[in-house]
Tab-separated table of C-alpha atoms in Angstrom:
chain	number	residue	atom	x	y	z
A	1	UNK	CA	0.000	0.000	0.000
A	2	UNK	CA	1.271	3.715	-1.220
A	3	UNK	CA	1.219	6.295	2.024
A	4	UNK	CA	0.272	9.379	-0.785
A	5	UNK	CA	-0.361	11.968	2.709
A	6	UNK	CA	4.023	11.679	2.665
A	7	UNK	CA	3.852	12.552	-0.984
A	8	UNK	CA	1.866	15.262	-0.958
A	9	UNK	CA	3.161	16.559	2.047
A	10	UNK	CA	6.411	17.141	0.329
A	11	UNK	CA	4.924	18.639	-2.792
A	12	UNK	CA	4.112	22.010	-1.806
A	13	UNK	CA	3.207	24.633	-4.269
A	14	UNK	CA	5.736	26.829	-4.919
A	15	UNK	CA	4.622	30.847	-5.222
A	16	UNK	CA	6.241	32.945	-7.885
A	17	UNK	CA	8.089	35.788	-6.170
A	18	UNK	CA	8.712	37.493	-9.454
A	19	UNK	CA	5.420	39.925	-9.773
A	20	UNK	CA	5.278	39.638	-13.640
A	21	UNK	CA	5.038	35.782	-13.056
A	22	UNK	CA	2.810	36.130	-9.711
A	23	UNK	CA	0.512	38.383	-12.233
A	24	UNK	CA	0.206	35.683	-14.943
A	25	UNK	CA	-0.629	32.823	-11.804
A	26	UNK	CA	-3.450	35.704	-10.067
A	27	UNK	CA	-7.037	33.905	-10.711
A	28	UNK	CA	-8.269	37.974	-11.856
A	29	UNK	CA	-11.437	38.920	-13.379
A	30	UNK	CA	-11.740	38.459	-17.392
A	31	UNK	CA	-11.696	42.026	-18.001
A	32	UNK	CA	-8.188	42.637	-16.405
A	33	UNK	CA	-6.152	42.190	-18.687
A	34	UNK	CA	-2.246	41.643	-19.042
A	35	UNK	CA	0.003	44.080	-17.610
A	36	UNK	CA	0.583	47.418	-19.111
A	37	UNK	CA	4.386	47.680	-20.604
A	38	UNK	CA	5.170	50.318	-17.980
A	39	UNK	CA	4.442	48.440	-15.006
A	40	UNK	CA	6.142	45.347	-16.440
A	41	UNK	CA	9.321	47.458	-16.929
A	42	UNK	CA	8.822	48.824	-13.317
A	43	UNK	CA	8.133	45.397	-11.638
A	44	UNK	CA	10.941	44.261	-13.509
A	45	UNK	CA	13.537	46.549	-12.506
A	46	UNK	CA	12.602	46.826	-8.474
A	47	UNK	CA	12.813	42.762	-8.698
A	48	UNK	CA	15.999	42.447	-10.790
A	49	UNK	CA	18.042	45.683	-8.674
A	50	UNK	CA	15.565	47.003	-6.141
A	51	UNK	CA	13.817	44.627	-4.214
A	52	UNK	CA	16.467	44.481	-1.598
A	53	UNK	CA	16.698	48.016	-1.290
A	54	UNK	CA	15.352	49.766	2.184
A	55	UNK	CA	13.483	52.897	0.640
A	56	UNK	CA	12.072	52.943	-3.069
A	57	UNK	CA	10.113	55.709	-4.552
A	58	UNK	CA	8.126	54.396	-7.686
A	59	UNK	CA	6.909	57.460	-9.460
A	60	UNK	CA	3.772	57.212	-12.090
A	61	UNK	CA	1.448	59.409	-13.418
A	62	UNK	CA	-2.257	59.422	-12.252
A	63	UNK	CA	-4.518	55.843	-13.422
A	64	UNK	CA	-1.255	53.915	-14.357
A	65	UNK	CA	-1.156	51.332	-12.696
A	66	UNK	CA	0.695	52.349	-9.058
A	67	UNK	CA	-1.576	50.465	-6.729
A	68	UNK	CA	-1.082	47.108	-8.790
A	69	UNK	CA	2.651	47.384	-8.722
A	70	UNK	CA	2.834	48.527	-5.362
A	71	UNK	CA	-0.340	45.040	-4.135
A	72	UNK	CA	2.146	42.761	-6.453
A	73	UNK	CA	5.519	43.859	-5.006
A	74	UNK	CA	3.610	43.555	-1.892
A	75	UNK	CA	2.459	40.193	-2.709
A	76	UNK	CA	5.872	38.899	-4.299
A	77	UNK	CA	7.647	39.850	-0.447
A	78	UNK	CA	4.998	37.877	1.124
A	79	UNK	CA	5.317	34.392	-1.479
A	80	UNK	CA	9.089	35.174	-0.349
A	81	UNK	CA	7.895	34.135	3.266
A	82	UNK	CA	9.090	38.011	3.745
A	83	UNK	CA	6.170	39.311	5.807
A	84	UNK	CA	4.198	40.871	7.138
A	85	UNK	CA	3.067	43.552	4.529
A	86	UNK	CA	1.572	46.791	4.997
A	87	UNK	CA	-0.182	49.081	2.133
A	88	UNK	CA	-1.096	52.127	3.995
A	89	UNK	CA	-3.753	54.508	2.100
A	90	UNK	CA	-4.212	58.835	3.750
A	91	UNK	CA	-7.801	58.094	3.856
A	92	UNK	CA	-10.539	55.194	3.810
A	93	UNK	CA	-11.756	56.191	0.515
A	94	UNK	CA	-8.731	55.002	-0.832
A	95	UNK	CA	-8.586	51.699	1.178
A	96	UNK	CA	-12.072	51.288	0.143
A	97	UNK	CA	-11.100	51.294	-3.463
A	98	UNK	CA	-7.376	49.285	-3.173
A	99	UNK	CA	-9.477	46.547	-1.484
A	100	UNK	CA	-11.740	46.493	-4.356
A	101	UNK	CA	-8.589	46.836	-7.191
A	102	UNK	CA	-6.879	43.903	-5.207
A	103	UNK	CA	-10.225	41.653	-5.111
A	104	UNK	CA	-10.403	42.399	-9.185
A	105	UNK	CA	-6.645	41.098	-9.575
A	106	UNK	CA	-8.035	38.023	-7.365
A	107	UNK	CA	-4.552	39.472	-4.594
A	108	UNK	CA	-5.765	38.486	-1.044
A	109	UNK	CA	-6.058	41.252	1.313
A	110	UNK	CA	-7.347	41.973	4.899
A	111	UNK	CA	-8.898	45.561	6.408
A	112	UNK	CA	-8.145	46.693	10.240
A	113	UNK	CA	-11.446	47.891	11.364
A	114	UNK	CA	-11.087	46.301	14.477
A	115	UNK	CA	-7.940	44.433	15.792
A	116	UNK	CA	-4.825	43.600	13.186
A	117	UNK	CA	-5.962	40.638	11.843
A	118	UNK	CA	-3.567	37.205	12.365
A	119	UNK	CA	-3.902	36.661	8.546
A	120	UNK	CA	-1.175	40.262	8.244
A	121	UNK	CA	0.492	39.436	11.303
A	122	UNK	CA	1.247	35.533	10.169
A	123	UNK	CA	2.634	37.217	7.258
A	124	UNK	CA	-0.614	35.166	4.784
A	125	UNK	CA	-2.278	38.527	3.369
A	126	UNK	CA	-1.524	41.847	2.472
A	127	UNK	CA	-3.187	44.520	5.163
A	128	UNK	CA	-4.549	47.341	4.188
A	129	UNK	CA	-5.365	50.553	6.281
A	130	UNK	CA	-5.082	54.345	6.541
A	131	UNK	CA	-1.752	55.792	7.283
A	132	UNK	CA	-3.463	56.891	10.723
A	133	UNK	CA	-4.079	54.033	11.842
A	134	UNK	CA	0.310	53.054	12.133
A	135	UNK	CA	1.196	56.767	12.824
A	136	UNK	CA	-0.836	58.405	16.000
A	137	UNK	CA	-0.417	57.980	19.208
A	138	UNK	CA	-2.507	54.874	20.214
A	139	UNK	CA	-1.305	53.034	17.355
A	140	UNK	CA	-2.651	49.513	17.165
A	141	UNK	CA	0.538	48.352	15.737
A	142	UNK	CA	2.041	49.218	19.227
A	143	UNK	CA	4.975	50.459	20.207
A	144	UNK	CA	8.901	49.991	21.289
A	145	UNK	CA	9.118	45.864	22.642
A	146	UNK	CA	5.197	45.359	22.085
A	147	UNK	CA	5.420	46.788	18.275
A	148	UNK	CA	4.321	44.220	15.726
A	149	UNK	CA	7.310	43.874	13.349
A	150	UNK	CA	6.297	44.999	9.866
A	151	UNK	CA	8.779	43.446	6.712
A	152	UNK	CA	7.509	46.083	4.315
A	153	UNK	CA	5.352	48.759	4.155
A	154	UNK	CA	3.681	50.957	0.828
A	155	UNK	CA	2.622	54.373	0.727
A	156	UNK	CA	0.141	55.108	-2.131
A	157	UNK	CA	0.478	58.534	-2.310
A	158	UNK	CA	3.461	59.478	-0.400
A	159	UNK	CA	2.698	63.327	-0.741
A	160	UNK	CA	-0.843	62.954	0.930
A	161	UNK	CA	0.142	59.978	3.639
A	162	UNK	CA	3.029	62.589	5.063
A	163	UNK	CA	0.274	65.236	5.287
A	164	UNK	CA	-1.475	62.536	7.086
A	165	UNK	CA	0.795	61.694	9.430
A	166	UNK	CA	2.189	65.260	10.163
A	167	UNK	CA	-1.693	66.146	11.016
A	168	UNK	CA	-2.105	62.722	13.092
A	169	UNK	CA	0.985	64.671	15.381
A	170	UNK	CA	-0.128	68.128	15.040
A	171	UNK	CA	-2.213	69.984	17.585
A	172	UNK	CA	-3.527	73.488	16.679
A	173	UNK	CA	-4.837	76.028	18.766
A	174	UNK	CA	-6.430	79.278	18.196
A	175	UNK	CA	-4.841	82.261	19.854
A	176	UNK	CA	-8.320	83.827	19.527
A	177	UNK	CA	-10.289	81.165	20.804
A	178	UNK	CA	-8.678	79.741	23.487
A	179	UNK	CA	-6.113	82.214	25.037
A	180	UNK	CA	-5.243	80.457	28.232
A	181	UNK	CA	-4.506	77.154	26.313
A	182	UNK	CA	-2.451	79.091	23.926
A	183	UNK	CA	-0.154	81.273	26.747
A	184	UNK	CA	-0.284	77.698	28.693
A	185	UNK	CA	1.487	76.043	25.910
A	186	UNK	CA	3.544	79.407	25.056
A	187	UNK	CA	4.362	79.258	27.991
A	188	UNK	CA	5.646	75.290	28.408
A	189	UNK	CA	7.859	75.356	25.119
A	190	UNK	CA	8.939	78.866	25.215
A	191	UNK	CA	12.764	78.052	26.149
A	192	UNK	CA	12.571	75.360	23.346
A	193	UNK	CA	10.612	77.478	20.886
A	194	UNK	CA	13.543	80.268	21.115
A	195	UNK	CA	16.359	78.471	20.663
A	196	UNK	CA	14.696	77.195	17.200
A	197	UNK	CA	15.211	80.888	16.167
A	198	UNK	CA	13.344	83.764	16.189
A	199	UNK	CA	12.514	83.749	12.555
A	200	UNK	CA	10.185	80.347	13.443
């Protein structure tokens, strides 16, 4: 008698880690078609020179094709068994419709409304969220020796996601409005706030 569970058990699947090859494999609707030239170039490049680089900046012009490349690069770092993977968004429009995009191109994703689901932290599917929800000052993610460890993380439109984040860290008072809370504050930083320089 054959024992096939032994077999099988050393057959895995192999996943592609090369995006334009993870692409072709992606069980996507009919009407998506193959990749545009440009992103094949651009996947092709970051995975033949780039893709152990610590900071890329992948620059496109608007309805090109960024949030594919940026769902397959994350998708070829987790087949690498290189996750977890984040693909943070500066607003849940924008989540709303990359969770949609990814669903089309049949890439697995998961959402944070609640708790950080185990299928990002196991390093299994691609997590998407607003940039808020990493950068403020409650962050789920947590923090210093409780922090979980992220692999790789995508900003789809750098530009807005730093406004984000520079807001999420920002509090603004009115002088008008609230005069004691203003001269309290004044106040509190205004050793710090000189030697900065007067001209700030």
């Amino acid at each position: 008698m054959v024992d096939l569970r032994e077999r099988l058990a050393k057959k895995k699947i192999q996943k592609s880690s090369n995006p334009i090859e993870l692409y072709d494999s992606l069980d996507r609707k009919a009407s998506k078609g193959d990749l545009r030239e440009a992103q094949k170039i651009i996947l092709q490049d970051w995975y033949q020179n780039h893709k152990n680089d610590k900071d890329v900046i992948i620059k496109l012009g608007t309805g090109k094709g960024k949030t594919l490349i940026g769902l397959l690069i994350l998708q070829s770092k987790i087949n690498n068994g290189e996750g977890p993977c984040l693909y943070l968004c500066p607003n849940k429009y924008l989540v709303s419709q990359t969770c949609n995009e990814a669903k089309d191109f049949g890439i697995e994703v998961c959402n944070a409304e609640n708790d950080i689901p185990l299928d990002f932290i196991n390093g299994k599917k691609i997590l998407v969220t607003t940039v808020k929800k990493l950068f403020n000052a409650k962050t789920r993610f947590g923090i210093d020796s409780k922090a979980i460890p992220i692999n790789t993380i995508i900003l789809d439109d750098s530009h807005a996601c730093l406004d984000e984040i520079q807001s999420a860290f920002t509090i603004k008072i009115d002088r008008e409005i609230n005069v004691n809370v203003y001269n309290s504050f004044l106040n509190l930083f205004e050793e710090d706030l000189k030697l900065q320089g007067a001209g700030t």
